[in-house]
Amino acid sequence: MTDAIRGRTPARGAATRRGADSKPVLLSGGNPQIAKADGDAPVQAYIAAMPGWKSEVGRRLDDLIVRIVPDVRKAVRWNSPFYGVAGQGWFASYHVFTRYVKMTFLNGAALHPVPPGSGKDPDGRWIDLYEGQLDEQQMAEWVRQAADLPGWRGF
């Protein structure tokens, strides 16, 4: 059933009909538009669609998280990959912007050292990753800590 039949108007710029082999639409800042779904496949589709050097950052983040949290749960929500632990909730997510990839820890205020980015959410903290600036040792430590904390319960 199409959006027109449902009485909905497709989002401006959204592809209304895509073949199985077509690439995802890149939203503002180059963020891939990936449908909400659970599992590794949608996360890998997101990573593959990340433009330029950002795809390598996504692959490195995904590999690092899987290495540290082997039973990690993955999903795409709000056009961003989410990582969680069953029974605890989501602990991390990342999102593509024009010049960087934003890695968010949902309970980042409890991490040591605390990631530098903060906003309205008193618990969430993030780090903006620019080309060539992924400190895998620090990221691994944050992932270890974050996976042990109670997460966001959006499962």
Tab-separated table of N, CA and C in Angstrom, residues 1-135:
chain	number	residue	atom	x	y	z
A	1	MET	N	0.854	-1.168	0.000
A	1	MET	CA	0.000	0.000	0.000
A	1	MET	C	0.902	1.233	0.000
A	2	THR	N	0.648	2.180	-0.878
A	2	THR	CA	1.490	3.369	-0.958
A	2	THR	C	1.067	4.406	0.062
A	3	ASP	N	1.964	5.379	0.283
A	3	ASP	CA	1.630	6.464	1.212
A	3	ASP	C	0.402	7.235	0.739
A	4	ALA	N	0.279	7.408	-0.575
A	4	ALA	CA	-0.872	8.150	-1.104
A	4	ALA	C	-2.180	7.429	-0.770
A	5	ILE	N	-2.158	6.093	-0.850
A	5	ILE	CA	-3.358	5.330	-0.527
A	5	ILE	C	-3.661	5.430	0.966
A	6	ARG	N	-2.618	5.467	1.795
A	6	ARG	CA	-2.811	5.601	3.239
A	6	ARG	C	-3.229	7.020	3.619
A	7	GLY	N	-3.132	7.955	2.679
A	7	GLY	CA	-3.485	9.335	2.985
A	7	GLY	C	-2.332	10.121	3.573
A	8	ARG	N	-1.111	9.596	3.442
A	8	ARG	CA	0.069	10.302	3.960
A	8	ARG	C	0.858	10.881	2.806
A	9	THR	N	1.494	11.972	3.074
A	9	THR	CA	2.385	12.585	2.102
A	9	THR	C	3.817	12.184	2.440
A	10	PRO	N	4.573	11.662	1.460
A	10	PRO	CA	5.959	11.308	1.759
A	10	PRO	C	6.748	12.530	2.182
A	11	ALA	N	7.750	12.313	3.042
A	11	ALA	CA	8.610	13.415	3.484
A	11	ALA	C	9.274	14.058	2.283
A	12	ARG	N	9.485	15.369	2.353
A	12	ARG	CA	10.116	16.096	1.265
A	12	ARG	C	11.470	15.472	0.950
A	13	GLY	N	11.698	15.150	-0.300
A	13	GLY	CA	12.964	14.584	-0.710
A	13	GLY	C	13.065	13.079	-0.509
A	14	ALA	N	12.050	12.462	0.105
A	14	ALA	CA	12.109	11.018	0.354
A	14	ALA	C	11.822	10.273	-0.934
A	15	ALA	N	12.522	9.179	-1.115
A	15	ALA	CA	12.250	8.335	-2.267
A	15	ALA	C	10.967	7.568	-1.979
A	16	THR	N	9.995	7.640	-2.889
A	16	THR	CA	8.735	6.961	-2.638
A	16	THR	C	8.782	5.516	-3.092
A	17	ARG	N	9.685	5.185	-4.009
A	17	ARG	CA	9.789	3.814	-4.488
A	17	ARG	C	11.258	3.536	-4.741
A	18	ARG	N	11.822	2.621	-3.964
A	18	ARG	CA	13.221	2.255	-4.146
A	18	ARG	C	13.300	0.761	-4.373
A	19	GLY	N	14.177	0.376	-5.275
A	19	GLY	CA	14.424	-1.041	-5.500
A	19	GLY	C	15.279	-1.598	-4.379
A	20	ALA	N	15.335	-2.915	-4.281
A	20	ALA	CA	16.106	-3.567	-3.218
A	20	ALA	C	17.592	-3.251	-3.325
A	21	ASP	N	18.064	-2.939	-4.549
A	21	ASP	CA	19.491	-2.684	-4.738
A	21	ASP	C	19.854	-1.202	-4.696
A	22	SER	N	18.895	-0.321	-4.448
A	22	SER	CA	19.201	1.104	-4.426
A	22	SER	C	19.812	1.502	-3.088
A	23	LYS	N	20.586	2.572	-3.121
A	23	LYS	CA	21.244	3.051	-1.909
A	23	LYS	C	20.271	3.883	-1.082
A	24	PRO	N	20.458	3.890	0.239
A	24	PRO	CA	19.598	4.721	1.086
A	24	PRO	C	19.763	6.200	0.750
A	25	VAL	N	18.719	6.948	0.968
A	25	VAL	CA	18.757	8.392	0.805
A	25	VAL	C	19.627	8.967	1.921
A	26	LEU	N	20.470	9.945	1.578
A	26	LEU	CA	21.247	10.643	2.603
A	26	LEU	C	20.470	11.880	3.015
A	27	LEU	N	20.196	11.974	4.287
A	27	LEU	CA	19.469	13.106	4.843
A	27	LEU	C	20.430	14.263	5.075
A	28	SER	N	19.979	15.311	5.684
A	28	SER	CA	20.802	16.473	5.955
A	28	SER	C	22.091	16.076	6.666
A	29	GLY	N	23.190	16.642	6.237
A	29	GLY	CA	24.491	16.342	6.814
A	29	GLY	C	25.075	15.026	6.338
A	30	GLY	N	24.362	14.296	5.477
A	30	GLY	CA	24.851	13.017	4.972
A	30	GLY	C	24.437	11.826	5.799
A	31	ASN	N	23.507	12.010	6.747
A	31	ASN	CA	23.060	10.893	7.575
A	31	ASN	C	22.182	9.951	6.751
A	32	PRO	N	22.521	8.637	6.702
A	32	PRO	CA	21.711	7.693	5.925
A	32	PRO	C	20.313	7.503	6.505
A	33	GLN	N	19.328	7.460	5.617
A	33	GLN	CA	17.951	7.185	6.030
A	33	GLN	C	17.745	5.677	5.966
A	34	ILE	N	17.696	5.059	7.127
A	34	ILE	CA	17.524	3.607	7.240
A	34	ILE	C	16.274	3.363	8.084
A	35	ALA	N	15.426	2.491	7.602
A	35	ALA	CA	14.177	2.195	8.327
A	35	ALA	C	14.463	1.599	9.698
A	36	LYS	N	13.598	1.912	10.640
A	36	LYS	CA	13.687	1.353	11.995
A	36	LYS	C	13.647	-0.171	11.894
A	37	ALA	N	14.672	-0.810	12.484
A	37	ALA	CA	14.734	-2.272	12.454
A	37	ALA	C	15.729	-2.764	13.491
A	38	ASP	N	15.563	-4.002	13.924
A	38	ASP	CA	16.456	-4.630	14.882
A	38	ASP	C	17.447	-5.533	14.172
A	39	GLY	N	18.630	-5.695	14.777
A	39	GLY	CA	19.608	-6.643	14.274
A	39	GLY	C	20.812	-5.998	13.619
A	40	ASP	N	21.727	-6.854	13.204
A	40	ASP	CA	22.973	-6.410	12.598
A	40	ASP	C	22.778	-5.867	11.178
A	41	ALA	N	21.878	-6.464	10.404
A	41	ALA	CA	21.715	-6.088	8.993
A	41	ALA	C	21.406	-4.598	8.795
A	42	PRO	N	20.447	-4.007	9.519
A	42	PRO	CA	20.199	-2.576	9.296
A	42	PRO	C	21.373	-1.709	9.740
A	43	VAL	N	22.097	-2.133	10.771
A	43	VAL	CA	23.271	-1.369	11.217
A	43	VAL	C	24.345	-1.425	10.139
A	44	GLN	N	24.549	-2.600	9.543
A	44	GLN	CA	25.547	-2.717	8.474
A	44	GLN	C	25.128	-1.908	7.244
A	45	ALA	N	23.827	-1.852	6.954
A	45	ALA	CA	23.339	-1.026	5.841
A	45	ALA	C	23.616	0.449	6.115
A	46	TYR	N	23.411	0.868	7.356
A	46	TYR	CA	23.700	2.248	7.750
A	46	TYR	C	25.186	2.548	7.552
A	47	ILE	N	26.047	1.664	8.064
A	47	ILE	CA	27.491	1.869	7.963
A	47	ILE	C	27.926	1.950	6.499
A	48	ALA	N	27.409	1.047	5.671
A	48	ALA	CA	27.768	1.037	4.252
A	48	ALA	C	27.339	2.320	3.548
A	49	ALA	N	26.251	2.929	4.007
A	49	ALA	CA	25.734	4.145	3.374
A	49	ALA	C	26.358	5.430	3.923
A	50	MET	N	27.114	5.319	5.016
A	50	MET	CA	27.756	6.527	5.567
A	50	MET	C	28.722	7.074	4.520
A	51	PRO	N	28.674	8.370	4.228
A	51	PRO	CA	29.496	8.910	3.150
A	51	PRO	C	30.980	9.041	3.514
A	52	GLY	N	31.829	8.780	2.521
A	52	GLY	CA	33.268	9.023	2.628
A	52	GLY	C	33.932	8.328	3.799
A	53	TRP	N	34.822	9.040	4.465
A	53	TRP	CA	35.615	8.528	5.590
A	53	TRP	C	34.742	8.106	6.771
A	54	LYS	N	33.523	8.619	6.839
A	54	LYS	CA	32.641	8.325	7.973
A	54	LYS	C	32.250	6.848	8.015
A	55	SER	N	32.180	6.198	6.853
A	55	SER	CA	31.858	4.775	6.814
A	55	SER	C	32.932	3.959	7.528
A	56	GLU	N	34.189	4.319	7.361
A	56	GLU	CA	35.280	3.643	8.064
A	56	GLU	C	35.165	3.856	9.572
A	57	VAL	N	34.786	5.056	9.996
A	57	VAL	CA	34.584	5.319	11.422
A	57	VAL	C	33.445	4.448	11.947
A	58	GLY	N	32.353	4.357	11.213
A	58	GLY	CA	31.236	3.510	11.619
A	58	GLY	C	31.639	2.056	11.741
A	59	ARG	N	32.406	1.566	10.765
A	59	ARG	CA	32.876	0.179	10.812
A	59	ARG	C	33.778	-0.056	12.018
A	60	ARG	N	34.685	0.889	12.283
A	60	ARG	CA	35.588	0.746	13.431
A	60	ARG	C	34.832	0.785	14.754
A	61	LEU	N	33.836	1.678	14.863
A	61	LEU	CA	33.022	1.736	16.085
A	61	LEU	C	32.254	0.432	16.276
A	62	ASP	N	31.622	-0.054	15.208
A	62	ASP	CA	30.856	-1.290	15.289
A	62	ASP	C	31.759	-2.460	15.686
A	63	ASP	N	32.919	-2.587	15.047
A	63	ASP	CA	33.861	-3.668	15.381
A	63	ASP	C	34.304	-3.581	16.837
A	64	LEU	N	34.616	-2.389	17.296
A	64	LEU	CA	35.074	-2.176	18.669
A	64	LEU	C	33.982	-2.577	19.670
A	65	ILE	N	32.758	-2.147	19.412
A	65	ILE	CA	31.646	-2.451	20.318
A	65	ILE	C	31.396	-3.960	20.367
A	66	VAL	N	31.409	-4.628	19.209
A	66	VAL	CA	31.174	-6.074	19.171
A	66	VAL	C	32.309	-6.820	19.880
A	67	ARG	N	33.531	-6.344	19.735
A	67	ARG	CA	34.677	-6.983	20.400
A	67	ARG	C	34.555	-6.876	21.924
A	68	ILE	N	34.102	-5.736	22.412
A	68	ILE	CA	34.022	-5.502	23.857
A	68	ILE	C	32.742	-6.076	24.465
A	69	VAL	N	31.654	-6.034	23.719
A	69	VAL	CA	30.353	-6.514	24.198
A	69	VAL	C	29.852	-7.561	23.194
A	70	PRO	N	30.386	-8.790	23.249
A	70	PRO	CA	30.079	-9.797	22.223
A	70	PRO	C	28.590	-10.100	22.051
A	71	ASP	N	27.788	-9.975	23.098
A	71	ASP	CA	26.353	-10.261	23.002
A	71	ASP	C	25.525	-8.996	22.794
A	72	VAL	N	26.150	-7.957	22.261
A	72	VAL	CA	25.477	-6.670	22.072
A	72	VAL	C	24.250	-6.826	21.176
A	73	ARG	N	23.208	-6.072	21.503
A	73	ARG	CA	22.013	-5.989	20.658
A	73	ARG	C	22.153	-4.746	19.813
A	74	LYS	N	21.763	-4.857	18.560
A	74	LYS	CA	21.868	-3.743	17.625
A	74	LYS	C	20.511	-3.428	17.019
A	75	ALA	N	20.339	-2.165	16.663
A	75	ALA	CA	19.123	-1.731	15.986
A	75	ALA	C	19.385	-0.383	15.334
A	76	VAL	N	18.512	-0.001	14.434
A	76	VAL	CA	18.502	1.358	13.904
A	76	VAL	C	17.218	2.004	14.381
A	77	ARG	N	17.376	3.143	15.033
A	77	ARG	CA	16.259	3.964	15.498
A	77	ARG	C	16.563	5.402	15.122
A	78	TRP	N	15.580	6.143	14.648
A	78	TRP	CA	15.750	7.558	14.306
A	78	TRP	C	16.966	7.772	13.401
A	79	ASN	N	17.125	6.866	12.412
A	79	ASN	CA	18.224	6.942	11.452
A	79	ASN	C	19.590	6.957	12.119
A	80	SER	N	19.749	6.177	13.171
A	80	SER	CA	21.020	6.043	13.882
A	80	SER	C	21.159	4.620	14.419
A	81	PRO	N	22.362	4.033	14.347
A	81	PRO	CA	22.576	2.729	14.980
A	81	PRO	C	22.554	2.863	16.507
A	82	PHE	N	21.909	1.922	17.170
A	82	PHE	CA	21.868	1.861	18.628
A	82	PHE	C	22.459	0.525	19.067
A	83	TYR	N	23.128	0.550	20.221
A	83	TYR	CA	23.766	-0.642	20.785
A	83	TYR	C	23.281	-0.799	22.215
A	84	GLY	N	22.928	-2.039	22.591
A	84	GLY	CA	22.410	-2.271	23.928
A	84	GLY	C	22.724	-3.651	24.454
A	85	VAL	N	22.347	-3.850	25.694
A	85	VAL	CA	22.509	-5.130	26.376
A	85	VAL	C	21.117	-5.572	26.803
A	86	ALA	N	20.762	-6.806	26.462
A	86	ALA	CA	19.449	-7.352	26.823
A	86	ALA	C	19.242	-7.238	28.325
A	87	GLY	N	18.080	-6.745	28.721
A	87	GLY	CA	17.753	-6.589	30.129
A	87	GLY	C	18.266	-5.293	30.739
A	88	GLN	N	19.150	-4.586	30.055
A	88	GLN	CA	19.700	-3.325	30.575
A	88	GLN	C	19.299	-2.120	29.739
A	89	GLY	N	19.079	-2.305	28.445
A	89	GLY	CA	18.707	-1.207	27.572
A	89	GLY	C	19.847	-0.744	26.681
A	90	TRP	N	19.603	0.339	25.944
A	90	TRP	CA	20.581	0.900	25.004
A	90	TRP	C	21.629	1.697	25.759
A	91	PHE	N	22.890	1.555	25.361
A	91	PHE	CA	23.956	2.317	26.018
A	91	PHE	C	24.666	3.301	25.097
A	92	ALA	N	24.576	3.110	23.768
A	92	ALA	CA	25.299	4.006	22.861
A	92	ALA	C	24.609	4.089	21.505
A	93	SER	N	24.913	5.176	20.802
A	93	SER	CA	24.395	5.416	19.468
A	93	SER	C	25.346	6.360	18.747
A	94	TYR	N	25.301	6.349	17.421
A	94	TYR	CA	26.042	7.376	16.684
A	94	TYR	C	25.220	7.876	15.510
A	95	HIS	N	25.621	9.038	14.995
A	95	HIS	CA	24.844	9.759	13.996
A	95	HIS	C	25.792	10.565	13.118
A	96	VAL	N	25.538	10.596	11.821
A	96	VAL	CA	26.381	11.324	10.871
A	96	VAL	C	25.955	12.783	10.765
A	97	PHE	N	26.931	13.666	10.828
A	97	PHE	CA	26.743	15.094	10.562
A	97	PHE	C	27.681	15.491	9.427
A	98	THR	N	27.563	16.682	8.929
A	98	THR	CA	28.328	17.114	7.768
A	98	THR	C	29.827	16.909	7.943
A	99	ARG	N	30.394	17.313	9.060
A	99	ARG	CA	31.846	17.274	9.234
A	99	ARG	C	32.320	16.255	10.269
A	100	TYR	N	31.405	15.538	10.918
A	100	TYR	CA	31.821	14.607	11.967
A	100	TYR	C	30.763	13.528	12.200
A	101	VAL	N	31.148	12.530	12.986
A	101	VAL	CA	30.234	11.492	13.468
A	101	VAL	C	30.110	11.712	14.972
A	102	LYS	N	28.886	11.812	15.442
A	102	LYS	CA	28.629	12.049	16.865
A	102	LYS	C	28.353	10.718	17.558
A	103	MET	N	29.258	10.322	18.466
A	103	MET	CA	29.102	9.098	19.252
A	103	MET	C	28.519	9.488	20.597
A	104	THR	N	27.323	8.992	20.898
A	104	THR	CA	26.607	9.355	22.125
A	104	THR	C	26.535	8.166	23.074
A	105	PHE	N	26.826	8.435	24.341
A	105	PHE	CA	26.651	7.457	25.404
A	105	PHE	C	25.444	7.917	26.213
A	106	LEU	N	24.404	7.094	26.250
A	106	LEU	CA	23.131	7.506	26.824
A	106	LEU	C	23.199	7.769	28.323
A	107	ASN	N	24.128	7.140	29.031
A	107	ASN	CA	24.391	7.449	30.441
A	107	ASN	C	25.834	7.918	30.589
A	108	GLY	N	26.269	8.722	29.650
A	108	GLY	CA	27.655	9.172	29.587
A	108	GLY	C	28.122	10.011	30.757
A	109	ALA	N	27.199	10.646	31.484
A	109	ALA	CA	27.593	11.460	32.639
A	109	ALA	C	28.224	10.596	33.724
A	110	ALA	N	27.982	9.279	33.677
A	110	ALA	CA	28.535	8.364	34.683
A	110	ALA	C	29.880	7.771	34.251
A	111	LEU	N	30.373	8.120	33.059
A	111	LEU	CA	31.637	7.568	32.563
A	111	LEU	C	32.822	8.371	33.089
A	112	HIS	N	33.982	7.711	33.140
A	112	HIS	CA	35.217	8.372	33.600
A	112	HIS	C	36.320	8.140	32.590
A	113	PRO	N	36.907	9.182	32.017
A	113	PRO	CA	36.469	10.563	32.127
A	113	PRO	C	35.151	10.757	31.369
A	114	VAL	N	34.433	11.780	31.726
A	114	VAL	CA	33.152	12.075	31.087
A	114	VAL	C	33.419	12.576	29.663
A	115	PRO	N	32.747	11.999	28.642
A	115	PRO	CA	32.884	12.529	27.285
A	115	PRO	C	32.527	14.015	27.254
A	116	PRO	N	33.157	14.780	26.372
A	116	PRO	CA	33.061	16.245	26.435
A	116	PRO	C	31.724	16.875	26.052
A	117	GLY	N	30.932	16.262	25.177
A	117	GLY	CA	29.698	16.889	24.727
A	117	GLY	C	28.552	16.683	25.684
A	118	SER	N	27.742	17.744	25.873
A	118	SER	CA	26.558	17.638	26.726
A	118	SER	C	25.484	18.586	26.220
A	119	GLY	N	24.262	18.301	26.612
A	119	GLY	CA	23.132	19.119	26.173
A	119	GLY	C	22.039	19.127	27.214
A	120	LYS	N	20.788	19.100	26.753
A	120	LYS	CA	19.636	19.181	27.652
A	120	LYS	C	19.476	17.937	28.528
A	121	ASP	N	19.856	16.769	28.005
A	121	ASP	CA	19.730	15.528	28.775
A	121	ASP	C	20.829	15.497	29.829
A	122	PRO	N	20.472	15.443	31.105
A	122	PRO	CA	21.495	15.474	32.158
A	122	PRO	C	22.375	14.222	32.182
A	123	ASP	N	21.931	13.125	31.565
A	123	ASP	CA	22.687	11.875	31.592
A	123	ASP	C	23.550	11.648	30.352
A	124	GLY	N	23.063	12.058	29.188
A	124	GLY	CA	23.753	11.786	27.937
A	124	GLY	C	25.004	12.641	27.750
A	125	ARG	N	26.035	12.020	27.184
A	125	ARG	CA	27.270	12.719	26.822
A	125	ARG	C	27.747	12.152	25.496
A	126	TRP	N	28.494	12.959	24.756
A	126	TRP	CA	28.962	12.510	23.452
A	126	TRP	C	30.325	13.059	23.132
A	127	ILE	N	30.860	12.518	22.046
A	127	ILE	CA	32.106	13.022	21.486
A	127	ILE	C	31.913	13.117	19.977
A	128	ASP	N	32.352	14.230	19.407
A	128	ASP	CA	32.311	14.427	17.969
A	128	ASP	C	33.609	13.887	17.384
A	129	LEU	N	33.486	12.944	16.458
A	129	LEU	CA	34.641	12.293	15.848
A	129	LEU	C	34.882	12.866	14.459
A	130	TYR	N	35.984	13.567	14.313
A	130	TYR	CA	36.375	14.142	13.027
A	130	TYR	C	37.325	13.178	12.324
A	131	GLU	N	37.506	13.355	11.041
A	131	GLU	CA	38.368	12.471	10.251
A	131	GLU	C	39.734	12.301	10.907
A	132	GLY	N	40.127	11.040	11.106
A	132	GLY	CA	41.435	10.732	11.664
A	132	GLY	C	41.564	10.934	13.157
A	133	GLN	N	40.463	11.156	13.879
A	133	GLN	CA	40.557	11.480	15.300
A	133	GLN	C	39.882	10.470	16.228
A	134	LEU	N	39.737	9.220	15.807
A	134	LEU	CA	39.126	8.218	16.680
A	134	LEU	C	40.198	7.619	17.584
A	135	ASP	N	40.107	7.908	18.869
A	135	ASP	CA	40.999	7.339	19.872
A	135	ASP	C	40.367	6.025	20.324
